[in-house]
Coordinates of C-alpha atoms in Angstrom, one line a residue:
M1 CA -59.5 -2.2 -44.6
C2 CA -57.1 -0.1 -46.7
F3 CA -56.1 1.8 -43.6
S4 CA -55.3 -1.4 -41.7
K5 CA -53.2 -2.6 -44.6
K6 CA -51.2 0.6 -44.6
I7 CA -50.6 0.3 -40.8
L8 CA -49.6 -3.3 -41.2
G9 CA -47.3 -2.4 -44.1
G10 CA -45.7 0.3 -42.1
V11 CA -45.1 -2.0 -39.1
I12 CA -43.6 -4.6 -41.4
V13 CA -41.3 -2.0 -43.0
L14 CA -40.3 -0.7 -39.6
S15 CA -39.7 -4.2 -38.3
V16 CA -37.5 -5.0 -41.2
L17 CA -35.5 -1.8 -40.7
L18 CA -35.1 -2.4 -37.0
T19 CA -34.0 -5.9 -37.7
L20 CA -31.4 -4.7 -40.1
Y21 CA -30.3 -2.0 -37.7
S22 CA -30.3 -4.5 -34.8
A23 CA -27.9 -6.8 -36.6
D24 CA -25.7 -3.9 -37.7
F25 CA -25.7 -2.1 -34.4
S26 CA -25.3 -5.3 -32.3
C27 CA -21.9 -5.5 -34.0
Y28 CA -21.2 -1.8 -33.3
A29 CA -22.3 -2.4 -29.6
K30 CA -19.9 -5.4 -29.3
S31 CA -17.2 -3.4 -31.0
A32 CA -17.7 -0.4 -28.7
S33 CA -17.7 -2.6 -25.6
K34 CA -14.5 -4.2 -26.7
Q35 CA -13.0 -0.9 -27.5
D36 CA -14.0 0.5 -24.1
K37 CA -12.1 -2.3 -22.3
S38 CA -9.0 -2.3 -24.5
V39 CA -8.4 1.5 -24.9
S40 CA -5.4 2.8 -23.0
E41 CA -6.1 4.9 -19.9
E42 CA -3.6 7.5 -21.2
T43 CA -4.9 7.8 -24.8
D44 CA -8.3 7.1 -26.2
D45 CA -8.3 7.9 -30.0
R46 CA -11.9 6.8 -30.7
L47 CA -13.8 9.6 -32.5
I48 CA -17.0 11.1 -31.3
P49 CA -19.8 11.1 -33.9
D50 CA -20.8 14.3 -35.6
G51 CA -23.5 16.4 -34.1
I52 CA -22.6 15.6 -30.5
K53 CA -22.3 18.3 -27.7
I54 CA -21.4 17.9 -24.1
G55 CA -23.0 20.8 -22.3
E56 CA -22.0 23.9 -24.4
H57 CA -19.0 22.1 -25.9
D58 CA -19.2 20.9 -29.5
V59 CA -17.1 17.7 -29.5
S60 CA -18.1 16.4 -32.9
G61 CA -15.3 14.5 -34.6
L62 CA -12.9 14.9 -31.6
S63 CA -11.1 12.0 -30.1
V64 CA -12.2 10.9 -26.6
S65 CA -8.9 12.1 -25.1
K66 CA -9.2 15.6 -26.6
A67 CA -12.8 15.9 -25.6
E68 CA -11.9 14.8 -22.0
K69 CA -9.2 17.5 -21.9
I70 CA -11.7 20.1 -23.0
I71 CA -14.2 19.1 -20.3
E72 CA -11.4 18.9 -17.7
D73 CA -10.2 22.4 -18.6
S74 CA -13.7 23.8 -18.4
F75 CA -13.9 22.6 -14.8
A76 CA -10.5 24.2 -13.9
K77 CA -12.3 27.6 -13.3
Y78 CA -13.9 26.1 -10.2
D79 CA -10.5 25.2 -8.6
T80 CA -10.0 28.6 -7.1
V81 CA -13.6 29.3 -6.0
H82 CA -13.7 29.9 -2.2
F83 CA -15.9 27.9 0.2
S84 CA -16.4 28.4 3.9
L85 CA -17.3 25.1 5.6
T86 CA -18.9 25.7 9.0
A87 CA -19.9 23.3 11.8
N88 CA -20.0 23.4 15.6
G89 CA -19.4 27.1 15.6
K90 CA -16.1 26.7 13.7
S91 CA -15.1 27.4 10.1
V92 CA -12.6 25.9 7.6
D93 CA -11.7 27.6 4.4
A94 CA -11.7 25.4 1.3
T95 CA -11.4 25.7 -2.5
G96 CA -13.3 24.0 -5.3
K97 CA -10.1 21.9 -5.8
D98 CA -10.3 20.8 -2.2
L99 CA -13.9 19.7 -2.7
C100 CA -12.9 17.7 -5.8
I101 CA -15.4 19.3 -8.2
C102 CA -15.8 17.4 -11.4
P103 CA -18.5 16.3 -13.8
A104 CA -21.3 14.3 -12.1
D105 CA -21.0 11.7 -14.8
K106 CA -17.3 10.8 -15.0
R107 CA -17.9 8.7 -18.1
I108 CA -19.9 11.3 -20.0
V109 CA -17.3 11.7 -22.8
K110 CA -17.1 7.9 -23.3
R111 CA -20.9 7.7 -23.4
A112 CA -20.8 10.4 -26.1
A113 CA -18.3 8.4 -28.1
N114 CA -20.5 5.3 -27.9
Y115 CA -23.7 7.2 -28.9
G116 CA -25.7 5.1 -31.3
K117 CA -23.6 2.0 -30.6
T118 CA -25.0 0.9 -27.2
G119 CA -28.5 0.5 -25.7
N120 CA -31.4 -1.5 -26.9
M121 CA -32.5 -1.9 -30.5
L122 CA -34.9 1.1 -30.5
E123 CA -32.4 3.4 -28.8
R124 CA -29.7 2.6 -31.3
F125 CA -32.1 3.1 -34.2
K126 CA -33.2 6.5 -32.9
A127 CA -29.7 7.6 -32.2
A128 CA -28.5 6.7 -35.7
N129 CA -31.6 8.5 -37.2
D130 CA -30.9 11.6 -35.1
I131 CA -27.2 11.7 -36.3
E132 CA -28.2 11.1 -40.0
S133 CA -30.9 13.8 -39.9
G134 CA -28.6 16.4 -38.3
R135 CA -30.5 16.7 -35.1
G136 CA -27.5 15.5 -33.1
K137 CA -27.4 14.9 -29.4
T138 CA -26.5 17.1 -26.4
F139 CA -25.3 15.4 -23.3
E140 CA -26.1 17.4 -20.1
L141 CA -23.0 18.4 -18.2
T142 CA -23.8 18.7 -14.5
L143 CA -21.6 19.5 -11.5
G144 CA -20.6 16.8 -9.1
T145 CA -17.7 15.6 -6.9
D146 CA -15.3 12.8 -6.7
K147 CA -16.9 11.3 -3.6
K148 CA -14.0 9.0 -2.7
K149 CA -11.5 11.9 -2.7
L150 CA -14.0 14.3 -1.0
K151 CA -14.5 11.7 1.8
Q152 CA -10.8 11.6 2.4
Y153 CA -10.6 15.4 2.5
I154 CA -13.5 15.6 5.0
K155 CA -11.8 13.0 7.2
G156 CA -8.6 15.1 7.2
I157 CA -10.3 18.3 8.3
S158 CA -12.9 16.8 10.7
K159 CA -10.6 17.3 13.8
Q160 CA -10.8 21.1 13.2
F161 CA -14.6 21.0 13.9
N162 CA -14.7 18.3 16.7
D163 CA -14.9 18.8 20.4
A164 CA -12.3 16.9 22.5
A165 CA -14.6 13.9 22.8
S166 CA -13.1 10.6 24.0
D167 CA -14.1 7.1 24.8
N168 CA -13.9 5.6 28.3
T169 CA -10.6 3.9 28.7
L170 CA -8.3 1.9 30.9
V171 CA -4.9 3.0 32.3
K172 CA -2.5 0.3 33.4
E173 CA -0.9 1.0 36.8
G174 CA 1.4 -1.8 37.8
N175 CA -0.5 -5.0 37.1
A176 CA -3.9 -3.4 37.4
F177 CA -6.2 -1.6 34.9
I178 CA -7.8 1.6 36.2
F179 CA -11.0 2.8 34.6
K180 CA -11.0 6.4 33.3
E181 CA -14.1 8.1 32.2
G182 CA -14.2 9.6 28.7
K183 CA -15.9 12.8 27.5
S184 CA -18.8 13.5 25.3
G185 CA -18.7 16.1 22.6
V186 CA -20.0 17.4 19.3
V187 CA -18.2 16.0 16.2
L188 CA -18.6 16.3 12.5
D189 CA -20.8 13.7 10.9
E190 CA -18.3 12.8 8.1
K191 CA -20.6 10.6 6.0
S192 CA -23.5 13.1 6.0
A193 CA -21.1 16.0 5.4
T194 CA -19.7 14.4 2.3
Q195 CA -23.2 13.8 0.9
Q196 CA -24.3 17.3 1.8
I197 CA -21.4 18.9 0.0
S198 CA -22.1 16.7 -3.0
D199 CA -25.8 17.5 -3.1
F200 CA -25.2 21.3 -2.7
L201 CA -22.7 21.4 -5.6
S202 CA -24.9 19.4 -7.9
Q203 CA -28.3 20.9 -7.0
E204 CA -28.0 24.4 -5.5
W205 CA -24.6 26.0 -6.2
D206 CA -24.5 29.0 -8.6
G207 CA -20.7 28.7 -9.3
K208 CA -19.7 31.6 -6.9
D209 CA -18.1 31.7 -3.4
A210 CA -20.4 30.0 -0.9
T211 CA -20.8 28.9 2.7
I212 CA -21.8 25.3 3.4
E213 CA -23.1 24.4 6.9
L214 CA -22.1 20.8 7.7
P215 CA -24.0 18.4 9.9
T216 CA -22.7 17.3 13.3
M217 CA -23.6 14.7 15.9
M218 CA -23.1 14.1 19.6
K219 CA -20.4 11.5 20.3
E220 CA -20.9 9.7 23.6
P221 CA -18.0 7.8 25.3
R222 CA -18.0 4.1 24.4
G223 CA -17.1 1.3 26.8
S224 CA -18.9 1.0 30.1
K225 CA -17.0 0.2 33.2
E226 CA -18.6 -3.3 33.1
E227 CA -17.6 -3.8 29.5
L228 CA -14.0 -2.7 29.9
S229 CA -13.7 -4.8 33.1
Q230 CA -13.6 -7.9 30.9
I231 CA -10.1 -6.9 29.6
T232 CA -8.1 -9.1 31.9
D233 CA -6.1 -11.6 29.8
L234 CA -2.9 -11.3 27.9
L235 CA -3.8 -12.4 24.4
G236 CA -0.6 -11.7 22.5
A237 CA 2.9 -10.2 23.2
Y238 CA 6.0 -9.4 21.1
S239 CA 9.2 -7.5 21.5
T240 CA 12.2 -6.5 19.3
D241 CA 15.6 -5.0 20.1
F242 CA 16.7 -1.5 19.0
S243 CA 19.4 -1.0 21.6
S244 CA 22.1 -0.3 18.9
S245 CA 20.1 2.4 17.2
A246 CA 21.2 6.0 17.0
A247 CA 19.6 8.3 19.5
S248 CA 17.3 9.9 16.9
R249 CA 16.0 6.5 15.7
A250 CA 15.5 5.3 19.2
N251 CA 13.5 8.4 19.9
N252 CA 11.2 7.6 17.0
V253 CA 10.7 4.0 18.0
S254 CA 9.7 5.1 21.6
N255 CA 7.5 7.9 20.2
G256 CA 5.6 5.5 17.9
A257 CA 5.0 3.1 20.8
R258 CA 3.7 6.0 22.9
L259 CA 1.2 7.1 20.3
I260 CA -0.3 3.6 20.0
N261 CA -0.2 2.8 23.7
G262 CA -3.6 2.7 25.4
T263 CA -5.6 2.1 22.2
I264 CA -8.9 0.2 22.9
L265 CA -10.6 -1.5 20.0
F266 CA -14.2 -2.5 20.5
P267 CA -15.6 -5.5 18.6
G268 CA -15.5 -4.7 14.8
D269 CA -13.3 -1.7 15.2
E270 CA -10.5 -1.2 12.7
F271 CA -7.2 0.4 13.6
S272 CA -4.7 2.1 11.3
V273 CA -1.1 2.5 12.5
L274 CA -0.4 5.1 9.8
D275 CA -3.4 7.3 10.9
T276 CA -2.4 6.9 14.5
I277 CA 1.3 7.8 14.3
T278 CA 1.3 10.5 11.7
P279 CA 2.1 13.2 10.9
F280 CA 5.9 12.6 10.8
N281 CA 7.1 15.9 12.0
E282 CA 8.9 17.5 15.0
E283 CA 5.7 18.7 16.5
N284 CA 4.5 15.1 16.8
G285 CA 7.6 14.1 18.6
Y286 CA 9.7 12.7 15.8
Q287 CA 13.4 13.4 14.9
L288 CA 15.4 13.0 11.7
A289 CA 16.6 9.4 11.1
G290 CA 17.5 7.1 8.2
S291 CA 14.9 6.1 5.7
Y292 CA 15.0 4.9 2.2
E293 CA 13.6 7.0 -0.6
N294 CA 13.5 5.6 -4.1
G295 CA 16.6 3.5 -3.4
T296 CA 18.6 6.2 -1.6
T297 CA 19.2 6.6 2.1
V298 CA 17.9 9.9 3.3
E299 CA 17.2 11.6 6.7
T300 CA 13.5 11.9 7.4
F301 CA 11.3 12.5 10.4
G302 CA 10.1 9.2 11.6
G303 CA 12.9 7.0 10.4
G304 CA 12.7 3.7 12.3
I305 CA 8.9 3.7 12.7
C306 CA 8.6 0.4 10.8
Q307 CA 10.1 -1.4 13.8
V308 CA 7.1 -0.1 15.8
S309 CA 4.6 -1.5 13.2
S310 CA 6.5 -4.8 12.8
T311 CA 6.7 -5.4 16.6
L312 CA 2.9 -4.7 16.8
Y313 CA 2.4 -7.2 13.9
G314 CA 4.1 -9.9 16.1
A315 CA 1.7 -9.2 19.0
V316 CA -1.3 -9.1 16.6
R317 CA -0.4 -12.5 15.2
Q318 CA -0.1 -14.0 18.7
A319 CA -3.5 -12.5 19.7
E320 CA -5.0 -13.8 16.4
L321 CA -6.6 -10.4 15.6
E322 CA -7.6 -9.9 12.0
V323 CA -5.0 -8.2 9.7
V324 CA -6.8 -5.9 7.2
T325 CA -3.7 -4.4 5.4
R326 CA 0.0 -5.3 5.7
S327 CA 2.9 -4.8 3.4
C328 CA 6.4 -6.2 3.6
H329 CA 9.5 -3.9 3.2
S330 CA 10.9 -3.7 -0.3
M331 CA 14.2 -4.9 1.2
V332 CA 14.8 -7.4 4.0
I333 CA 15.2 -5.9 7.5
N334 CA 17.2 -7.3 10.4
Y335 CA 15.1 -7.0 13.6
V336 CA 12.5 -9.7 12.6
P337 CA 12.8 -12.7 10.2
P338 CA 11.6 -12.3 6.6
S339 CA 7.8 -12.3 6.3
Q340 CA 7.3 -11.1 9.9
D341 CA 7.6 -7.4 9.2
A342 CA 5.0 -4.7 8.5
A343 CA 6.2 -1.6 6.6
I344 CA 4.9 1.9 7.0
S345 CA 5.2 4.6 4.3
E346 CA 3.2 7.8 4.3
S347 CA 4.1 8.8 0.8
G348 CA 4.2 5.2 -0.5
S349 CA 0.7 4.4 0.9
K350 CA 1.9 1.5 3.0
D351 CA -0.2 1.0 6.2
F352 CA -0.7 -1.7 8.8
Q353 CA -4.3 -2.0 9.6
I354 CA -6.0 -4.5 12.0
K355 CA -9.5 -5.3 13.1
N356 CA -10.8 -6.5 16.4
N357 CA -12.5 -9.8 15.4
K358 CA -13.2 -10.8 19.0
K359 CA -16.4 -10.7 21.0
Y360 CA -14.9 -8.3 23.6
P361 CA -12.8 -5.1 23.6
V362 CA -9.0 -5.4 23.4
L363 CA -6.4 -3.0 24.7
I364 CA -3.0 -2.4 23.1
E365 CA -0.1 -1.6 25.4
G366 CA 3.1 -0.3 23.8
Y367 CA 6.2 0.9 25.5
T368 CA 10.0 0.8 25.4
D369 CA 12.5 -0.1 28.1
G370 CA 16.3 -0.7 27.9
G371 CA 16.4 -0.6 24.1
I372 CA 13.5 -3.1 23.7
I373 CA 10.1 -2.2 22.3
Y374 CA 7.2 -4.2 23.7
F375 CA 3.6 -4.6 22.6
N376 CA 1.0 -6.5 24.7
I377 CA -2.6 -7.0 23.6
Y378 CA -5.1 -7.6 26.4
G379 CA -8.7 -8.8 26.3
K380 CA -10.8 -11.7 27.3
E381 CA -9.5 -15.1 26.4
E382 CA -12.1 -16.9 24.1
D383 CA -10.0 -19.9 23.1
D384 CA -9.6 -23.2 25.1
P385 CA -6.4 -23.3 27.2
S386 CA -5.2 -26.2 25.0
H387 CA -5.2 -23.9 21.9
S388 CA -1.9 -22.2 20.8
V389 CA -0.3 -20.8 17.7
D390 CA 3.1 -20.4 16.2
Y391 CA 4.5 -18.9 13.0
E392 CA 7.3 -20.2 10.8
T393 CA 9.2 -18.4 8.1
E394 CA 10.0 -20.4 5.0
I395 CA 12.6 -18.9 2.6
T396 CA 11.6 -20.0 -0.9
E397 CA 14.1 -18.1 -3.0
V398 CA 17.4 -16.2 -2.6
K399 CA 18.5 -13.6 -5.1
V400 CA 22.1 -12.6 -4.5
Q401 CA 22.8 -9.0 -5.5
N402 CA 25.0 -8.1 -8.4
T403 CA 28.3 -6.3 -7.9
T404 CA 29.5 -3.2 -9.9
W405 CA 33.2 -2.9 -9.9
V406 CA 34.6 0.7 -10.2
A407 CA 38.2 1.7 -10.8
S408 CA 39.3 4.6 -8.8
E409 CA 42.5 6.6 -8.4
S410 CA 41.4 7.6 -4.9
L411 CA 42.7 4.2 -3.6
P412 CA 46.2 2.6 -3.9
L413 CA 46.6 -0.1 -6.5
G414 CA 44.6 -3.2 -5.6
Q415 CA 43.0 -1.8 -2.4
M416 CA 39.3 -2.4 -2.4
S417 CA 36.4 -0.8 -0.6
T418 CA 32.7 -1.5 -0.6
S419 CA 31.0 1.9 -1.2
T420 CA 27.5 0.5 -1.4
V421 CA 26.7 -2.7 0.6
G422 CA 23.6 -3.8 -1.3
H423 CA 21.0 -6.3 -0.2
T424 CA 20.3 -9.9 -1.0
G425 CA 16.7 -10.4 -2.2
Y426 CA 14.4 -13.1 -0.8
K427 CA 11.0 -14.6 -1.3
A428 CA 9.4 -15.9 1.8
K429 CA 6.3 -17.5 3.2
L430 CA 5.0 -17.2 6.7
W431 CA 3.1 -20.3 8.0
K432 CA 0.6 -20.1 10.8
V433 CA 0.8 -23.4 12.8
I434 CA -2.1 -24.2 15.1
Y435 CA -1.7 -26.6 18.1
E436 CA -4.2 -28.3 20.4
N437 CA -2.6 -29.8 23.5
G438 CA 0.8 -29.3 22.0
E439 CA -0.1 -31.3 18.9
E440 CA -0.1 -29.7 15.5
I441 CA -3.6 -29.9 14.0
D442 CA -3.3 -27.4 11.1
R443 CA -1.0 -25.1 9.2
Y444 CA -1.6 -22.6 6.3
V445 CA 0.3 -19.8 4.5
Y446 CA -0.3 -16.6 6.5
N447 CA 1.4 -14.3 4.1
N448 CA 3.8 -14.2 1.1
S449 CA 6.6 -11.6 1.0
T450 CA 9.1 -10.5 -1.6
Y451 CA 12.2 -8.5 -0.8
N452 CA 14.1 -7.0 -3.7
P453 CA 17.9 -7.3 -4.1
S454 CA 19.9 -4.1 -4.5
N455 CA 23.3 -4.0 -6.1
R456 CA 26.5 -3.4 -4.2
T457 CA 29.4 -1.3 -5.5
V458 CA 33.0 -2.2 -4.9
V459 CA 35.8 0.4 -5.6
V460 CA 39.1 -1.0 -6.8
G461 CA 42.2 1.2 -6.4
V462 CA 44.3 1.9 -9.5
A463 CA 46.5 4.7 -8.1
T464 CA 50.2 3.9 -8.9
P465 CA 53.1 5.7 -10.6
D466 CA 53.6 2.6 -12.8
A467 CA 51.5 3.3 -15.9
S468 CA 51.6 -0.4 -17.0
L469 CA 50.3 -1.7 -13.7
K470 CA 47.6 1.0 -13.6
G471 CA 46.5 0.1 -17.2
A472 CA 46.4 -3.6 -16.4
M473 CA 44.2 -3.1 -13.3
I474 CA 41.8 -0.7 -15.2
N475 CA 41.5 -3.3 -17.9
A476 CA 40.7 -6.1 -15.4
V477 CA 38.1 -3.9 -13.7
S478 CA 36.5 -3.0 -17.0
T479 CA 35.7 -6.7 -17.6
Q480 CA 33.4 -6.7 -14.5
N481 CA 34.5 -10.3 -14.1
P482 CA 35.3 -11.1 -10.4
D483 CA 37.7 -13.9 -11.4
A484 CA 39.7 -11.5 -13.7
I485 CA 39.7 -8.8 -11.0
A486 CA 40.8 -11.2 -8.3
A487 CA 43.6 -12.5 -10.5
A488 CA 44.8 -9.0 -11.3
V489 CA 44.8 -7.8 -7.7
S490 CA 46.6 -10.9 -6.4
T491 CA 49.2 -10.6 -9.2
L492 CA 49.7 -6.8 -9.4
A493 CA 49.2 -5.9 -5.8
P494 CA 49.4 -9.1 -3.7
G495 CA 49.6 -7.3 -0.4
A496 CA 46.2 -5.7 -1.0
Y497 CA 44.4 -8.9 -2.0
N498 CA 41.3 -9.5 0.2
P499 CA 39.5 -12.7 -0.8
S500 CA 36.5 -12.1 1.4
I501 CA 35.3 -9.2 -0.7
F502 CA 34.7 -11.5 -3.6
T503 CA 32.1 -13.6 -1.7
I504 CA 28.7 -12.7 -0.5
K505 CA 27.1 -15.0 2.1
P506 CA 23.4 -14.4 2.3
K507 CA 22.0 -14.2 5.9
Y508 CA 19.2 -16.7 5.0
E509 CA 19.2 -19.8 2.8
V510 CA 16.4 -21.5 1.1
T511 CA 14.5 -23.5 3.8
V512 CA 15.2 -27.2 3.6
K513 CA 12.0 -29.2 4.3
E514 CA 12.0 -32.5 6.2
E515 CA 11.4 -34.5 3.0
D516 CA 14.4 -32.8 1.4
E517 CA 16.6 -33.6 4.5
A518 CA 15.6 -37.3 4.2
A519 CA 16.5 -37.3 0.5
K520 CA 19.8 -35.7 1.3
K521 CA 20.6 -38.4 4.0
E522 CA 19.7 -41.1 1.5
E523 CA 22.1 -39.6 -1.0
T524 CA 25.0 -39.7 1.4
T525 CA 24.6 -43.5 1.8
K526 CA 25.3 -44.1 -1.9
G527 CA 28.7 -45.4 -3.0
P528 CA 31.1 -43.1 -4.9
A529 CA 29.9 -44.4 -8.3
E530 CA 26.3 -43.7 -7.5
Q531 CA 26.7 -40.2 -6.3
E532 CA 26.0 -37.2 -8.5
P533 CA 29.0 -34.9 -9.2
A534 CA 29.2 -32.0 -6.9
P535 CA 27.9 -28.7 -8.4
Q536 CA 30.5 -26.2 -9.3
P537 CA 30.4 -22.8 -7.5
P538 CA 29.2 -19.8 -9.6
V539 CA 31.7 -17.5 -11.2
E540 CA 31.0 -14.8 -8.7
Q541 CA 30.5 -16.1 -5.1
P542 CA 28.1 -13.9 -3.2
A543 CA 30.1 -11.5 -0.9
V544 CA 29.5 -11.4 2.9
E545 CA 26.5 -9.3 3.6
Q546 CA 27.2 -7.1 6.5
P547 CA 24.2 -4.7 6.9
S548 CA 24.6 -2.2 9.6
V549 CA 22.0 -2.2 12.4
E550 CA 20.6 1.0 10.9
Q551 CA 20.5 -0.3 7.3
P552 CA 17.1 0.8 5.9
P553 CA 15.2 -1.2 3.3
A554 CA 15.1 0.5 -0.1
E555 CA 11.8 1.5 -1.7
A556 CA 11.2 -0.6 -4.8
P557 CA 12.0 1.3 -8.0
V558 CA 8.5 1.0 -9.2
V559 CA 7.1 2.6 -6.0
E560 CA 7.6 6.2 -5.4
G561 CA 7.7 7.3 -1.8
T562 CA 9.6 6.9 1.5
E563 CA 9.6 3.9 3.8
N564 CA 10.2 5.0 7.3
P565 CA 12.0 1.8 8.0
I566 CA 13.7 -0.1 10.8

């Protein structure tokens, strides 16, 4: 009886303590959870409790950021370890850095910081008791990999192991498709290879140079003659003009079309334009042509390739294939209307990806002829003959670029020259319009696109032997006021005055909808007393935008990388 009372008393005391700890630590847990979400990715100043180790590293009292740096540095020793990856009788040299070696638990430091503040009531009670008694806690630090990055690495080197396997395909000769047999071959099993490397590093590796045998599989040609014979109908077609392009740019457009031509997508297949047309180098058929890099025009291999992806985008829309990934240019281009482009940027991670959402295979034909690039998509027509689609661009906002006026003694007094043309910015929507028997039955927004403005620069000449005239012109330019500059030029150098340079006429205007047109017509029927006063023009009228045919769209300032544009 006495023993039972003691047990009962102990249970009661423990229950009370747990209840108190539960209330106390529930607050800690909530606080820790909130901290975890609000802490900056760059700096995490939360302190790790005393008595905590991560592997052999004592991180007691350190901030999370400092502890993470210690763990990161401890893994740097694996970056230079040599690995030999073998498969199909071939070998590829790699380093620990290539294999993305890192802690298996990427949140191990954050878990250490939250020790005693998360988990159920008993876990928090035990953790707090361990810390208070000096027993502490050691978190096991095990090797692992960043599987997402490792997967990308394996994908990049897989071709070095693979036989020249290919699917059965069709070759267009005249108006007929000729069946061509593919070839079977041994290829790397990328998914299994990624898992095998991860398992080896976490379970078997001793930290020294090693050889890893990777799994392979036999790839048989896809697409029987019967299956591919169903590709008979033209599902979508689109073309754009590049006839005024420089020879190098024209070469790149033709080369991009060549690399995509003949692609067959089976049901469910996804297709990446970037993966198909890269690398952008001379060996892959490209020449140097204009591209935009961080707001500056530069010569890069592949300049002009965006006209290829944008033309394909037009054919894809008409064929109603699924668009997986598409980006607009950072600045408006001139060979397709706004919202109808598809930008490509290897360093800026802009890709155009599509998926065959049909029940049958489709074939993409791409070629150039007479300065025109064509894309045709063939397959088996699944829609009723009464079905058709169209696409309409709606301009929702126009942002006229600013002008920087620069005084220069390189030009005679009052003479003006545009040194940087600049671009007008736009916001646009692309509407997909669906028709049955020629009657519109539905429409919806297919994409939204934003094109940034870029400032233009106008140089104003101040060269003259008359110091007073020169000073007056410099003062006018320093105001950056176009009215003041125009007045100064027309007064001080009337022969050099050019009014057109003070106006910018955007290529596109905000789309006027039918209801707006009706309201406008109604307004014109009012008498003089009823009409609203005409709006006054802005101080600086936008200047005539005259982009050259080769004008590339600039990469947005917040995005590093190179668009391989127009």
